[in-house]
Amino acid sequence: MIRILFFVLLVLCLALGFAWLADRPGELSLIWQGQLIEMSLLRAASLLISVFAAVLIAVWLLRTIWSSPHTVTRYFRARKRDRGYQALSTGLIAAGAGDANLARKMTARTRSLISSDQEPLIHLLEAQTSLIEGKYDDARKKFELMADDPETRELGLRGLYLEAKRLGANEAARHYAERAAEKAPHLPWATLATLDHRSQARQWDEAIRLLDQSRAANVLERKEADRKKAVLLTARAMEQLEADPKSARDDARAALKLDDSLVPAALVAAKALFREDNLRKGASILEKMWKLDPHPEIARLYVRARGGDSALDRLKRAKRLETLRGNNAVSLATVAEAALEARELALARTKAEAAARIDPRESIFLLLADIEEADTGDEGRIRYWMSQALRSPRDPAWTADGVTSPSWLPVSPVTGRLDAFEWKAPPARLPAATEEGYLNPDAAIRSLPPVATVPRPATEPETESAVDAAPPAERVEAEPEKAITVPDPNETVAPPAGDPNRKEPVPAVASPAKGKDSEEAPDPFFGRPPDDPGVREPASTEQNTGNFRLF
């Protein structure tokens, strides 16, 4: 476009010049070698411009003829280079698609058309071709050549890093990642890999310094960088909690400023403040985190903030958490546990059942079993709650890469990834149940009559067994492998003389009575005999020794 404008301006100037000369006619006389040459001024200007143009055309022709060999050579060289780049592009696409034959063919064609010194991507094509062919040693050699070239250093180091990770050579992978991060700190993969390796080695100060450098270089997004730094600060605070509570408190508070939803940071900050006898600030941090995320570990630390508190004091603190976050399963379960410790069993049962209706989980039904043991001591009811716990979902735990940990960890023990642990339900222990097999908490709670209908016996004989109360069919199913004796229905057998557990003689095999007395007898507490009949007493197996054997 600029050339066209320049040409138009030149023509316009020439036209203006000729018009100016035409308006001012004149004669031009020239004596050269005794000859007089006369012509008009306009004609002389036209001849001068024509001679100048002819000279320029002659120079262009001579220059073109002189440089024609180089021009022809450059043309064929460019054509060859274009063909080589086309083959290189086709080879890279074939390598990405996994077509080893086409990639190797394009590699050979590219080698014949382009020099590897001029185009480093040929090394990449050869390395990728070797990888998809399974020639990992050749690929590693190519990556090493690329790592020595300043133009392809980062690409070669990444290839070496991935190969080291594939072979499980974590130390070599760490070396390549640190080398890449040193030469090119703007590479996200190098920064994150080095950060994970330093976190695995518990080098928290170096990891935080590297993270600050990556944040300055805009390698990571601000939110992701803040989260990772909060995790690193929390990890350093956990290590300093025993030796230096003040530094641990400062690091934990700094982590909460970066990410106010990080529960481990709030726990460490509260523990550090409790060690400094600053109960009010520590409880304030836990209450603030409790409003955001009612976590069981927060409740446990909050309720037991002071070691000298009584059970009633802990119950008051648990009720305080319930007021902050009402209608929550964790809040209700916390109050139920505290009430059980304070021996307020009615409150404990009410809160535990409410928690089971909101979120039926294993720990809540185990808590109901503990309450049942403390309140009634009825073994059947306790086994019933424990069976409900087996059918209910597992409680959330700190889980990372398929493994669980009793406490939060900054790094995954499986992959070494930073900030891998999440508070979620661990993998199921049993295959998924059918829809009919899932637990219905309301039905489970309603299936039990009021506690008053099953009074706790004043004295419980040590040898009394639940099998004695079960029908004969239940006894036979309880121990099918032993020899079964069938006595005479009209015969009664008394225990041996001197037996401390002597009972009234009863028919050995008798059908359940269906008279007036049987209608007044209460049914079992969940409508049928217990699934687990208990342990048979040795004395009961020794009865009826004089009867004939069925088998």
mmCIF file with all atom_site columns, C-alpha atoms in Angstrom, residues 153-158 161 172-198 206-207 209-215 217 219-220:
data_model
loop_
_atom_site.group_PDB
_atom_site.id
_atom_site.type_symbol
_atom_site.label_atom_id
_atom_site.label_alt_id
_atom_site.label_comp_id
_atom_site.label_asym_id
_atom_site.label_entity_id
_atom_site.label_seq_id
_atom_site.pdbx_PDB_ins_code
_atom_site.Cartn_x
_atom_site.Cartn_y
_atom_site.Cartn_z
_atom_site.occupancy
_atom_site.B_iso_or_equiv
_atom_site.pdbx_formal_charge
_atom_site.auth_seq_id
_atom_site.auth_comp_id
_atom_site.auth_asym_id
_atom_site.auth_atom_id
_atom_site.pdbx_PDB_model_num
ATOM 1  C CA . ARG A 1 153 ? 16.821 -26.644 27.057 1.00 0.00 ? 153 ARG A CA 1
ATOM 2  C CA . GLU A 1 154 ? 13.383 -26.390 28.697 1.00 0.00 ? 154 GLU A CA 1
ATOM 3  C CA . LEU A 1 155 ? 11.837 -28.875 26.281 1.00 0.00 ? 155 LEU A CA 1
ATOM 4  C CA . GLY A 1 156 ? 14.612 -31.403 26.865 1.00 0.00 ? 156 GLY A CA 1
ATOM 5  C CA . LEU A 1 157 ? 14.421 -31.043 30.643 1.00 0.00 ? 157 LEU A CA 1
ATOM 6  C CA . ARG A 1 158 ? 10.685 -31.620 30.595 1.00 0.00 ? 158 ARG A CA 1
ATOM 7  C CA . TYR A 1 161 ? 11.570 -35.198 33.895 1.00 0.00 ? 161 TYR A CA 1
ATOM 8  C CA . ALA A 1 172 ? 16.377 -37.707 39.069 1.00 0.00 ? 172 ALA A CA 1
ATOM 9  C CA . ALA A 1 173 ? 12.979 -36.141 38.435 1.00 0.00 ? 173 ALA A CA 1
ATOM 10 C CA . ARG A 1 174 ? 13.589 -33.701 41.283 1.00 0.00 ? 174 ARG A CA 1
ATOM 11 C CA . HIS A 1 175 ? 16.988 -32.806 39.786 1.00 0.00 ? 175 HIS A CA 1
ATOM 12 C CA . TYR A 1 176 ? 15.536 -32.072 36.348 1.00 0.00 ? 176 TYR A CA 1
ATOM 13 C CA . ALA A 1 177 ? 12.640 -30.062 37.801 1.00 0.00 ? 177 ALA A CA 1
ATOM 14 C CA . GLU A 1 178 ? 14.937 -27.926 39.952 1.00 0.00 ? 178 GLU A CA 1
ATOM 15 C CA . ARG A 1 179 ? 17.266 -27.358 37.013 1.00 0.00 ? 179 ARG A CA 1
ATOM 16 C CA . ALA A 1 180 ? 14.351 -26.223 34.856 1.00 0.00 ? 180 ALA A CA 1
ATOM 17 C CA . ALA A 1 181 ? 12.979 -24.000 37.634 1.00 0.00 ? 181 ALA A CA 1
ATOM 18 C CA . GLU A 1 182 ? 16.412 -22.406 38.047 1.00 0.00 ? 182 GLU A CA 1
ATOM 19 C CA . LYS A 1 183 ? 16.857 -21.688 34.343 1.00 0.00 ? 183 LYS A CA 1
ATOM 20 C CA . ALA A 1 184 ? 13.219 -20.810 33.615 1.00 0.00 ? 184 ALA A CA 1
ATOM 21 C CA . PRO A 1 185 ? 11.239 -19.897 36.764 1.00 0.00 ? 185 PRO A CA 1
ATOM 22 C CA . HIS A 1 186 ? 8.219  -19.036 34.627 1.00 0.00 ? 186 HIS A CA 1
ATOM 23 C CA . LEU A 1 187 ? 7.511  -22.702 33.831 1.00 0.00 ? 187 LEU A CA 1
ATOM 24 C CA . PRO A 1 188 ? 4.498  -23.910 35.858 1.00 0.00 ? 188 PRO A CA 1
ATOM 25 C CA . TRP A 1 189 ? 5.357  -27.614 35.689 1.00 0.00 ? 189 TRP A CA 1
ATOM 26 C CA . ALA A 1 190 ? 8.886  -27.045 36.961 1.00 0.00 ? 190 ALA A CA 1
ATOM 27 C CA . THR A 1 191 ? 7.689  -24.796 39.781 1.00 0.00 ? 191 THR A CA 1
ATOM 28 C CA . LEU A 1 192 ? 4.945  -27.188 40.913 1.00 0.00 ? 192 LEU A CA 1
ATOM 29 C CA . ALA A 1 193 ? 7.199  -30.250 40.693 1.00 0.00 ? 193 ALA A CA 1
ATOM 30 C CA . THR A 1 194 ? 9.965  -28.557 42.674 1.00 0.00 ? 194 THR A CA 1
ATOM 31 C CA . LEU A 1 195 ? 7.394  -27.357 45.180 1.00 0.00 ? 195 LEU A CA 1
ATOM 32 C CA . ASP A 1 196 ? 6.083  -30.900 45.682 1.00 0.00 ? 196 ASP A CA 1
ATOM 33 C CA . HIS A 1 197 ? 9.602  -32.298 46.094 1.00 0.00 ? 197 HIS A CA 1
ATOM 34 C CA . ARG A 1 198 ? 10.567 -29.684 48.667 1.00 0.00 ? 198 ARG A CA 1
ATOM 35 C CA . GLU A 1 206 ? 12.510 -23.211 50.658 1.00 0.00 ? 206 GLU A CA 1
ATOM 36 C CA . ALA A 1 207 ? 9.083  -24.208 49.377 1.00 0.00 ? 207 ALA A CA 1
ATOM 37 C CA . ARG A 1 209 ? 10.375 -18.949 48.980 1.00 0.00 ? 209 ARG A CA 1
ATOM 38 C CA . LEU A 1 210 ? 9.909  -20.730 45.646 1.00 0.00 ? 210 LEU A CA 1
ATOM 39 C CA . LEU A 1 211 ? 6.153  -20.151 45.809 1.00 0.00 ? 211 LEU A CA 1
ATOM 40 C CA . ASP A 1 212 ? 6.692  -16.437 46.398 1.00 0.00 ? 212 ASP A CA 1
ATOM 41 C CA . GLN A 1 213 ? 8.961  -16.283 43.333 1.00 0.00 ? 213 GLN A CA 1
ATOM 42 C CA . SER A 1 214 ? 6.350  -18.038 41.197 1.00 0.00 ? 214 SER A CA 1
ATOM 43 C CA . ARG A 1 215 ? 3.679  -15.632 42.409 1.00 0.00 ? 215 ARG A CA 1
ATOM 44 C CA . ALA A 1 217 ? 6.345  -14.238 37.961 1.00 0.00 ? 217 ALA A CA 1
ATOM 45 C CA . VAL A 1 219 ? 3.168  -18.569 37.130 1.00 0.00 ? 219 VAL A CA 1
ATOM 46 C CA . LEU A 1 220 ? 0.186  -19.575 39.287 1.00 0.00 ? 220 LEU A CA 1
#
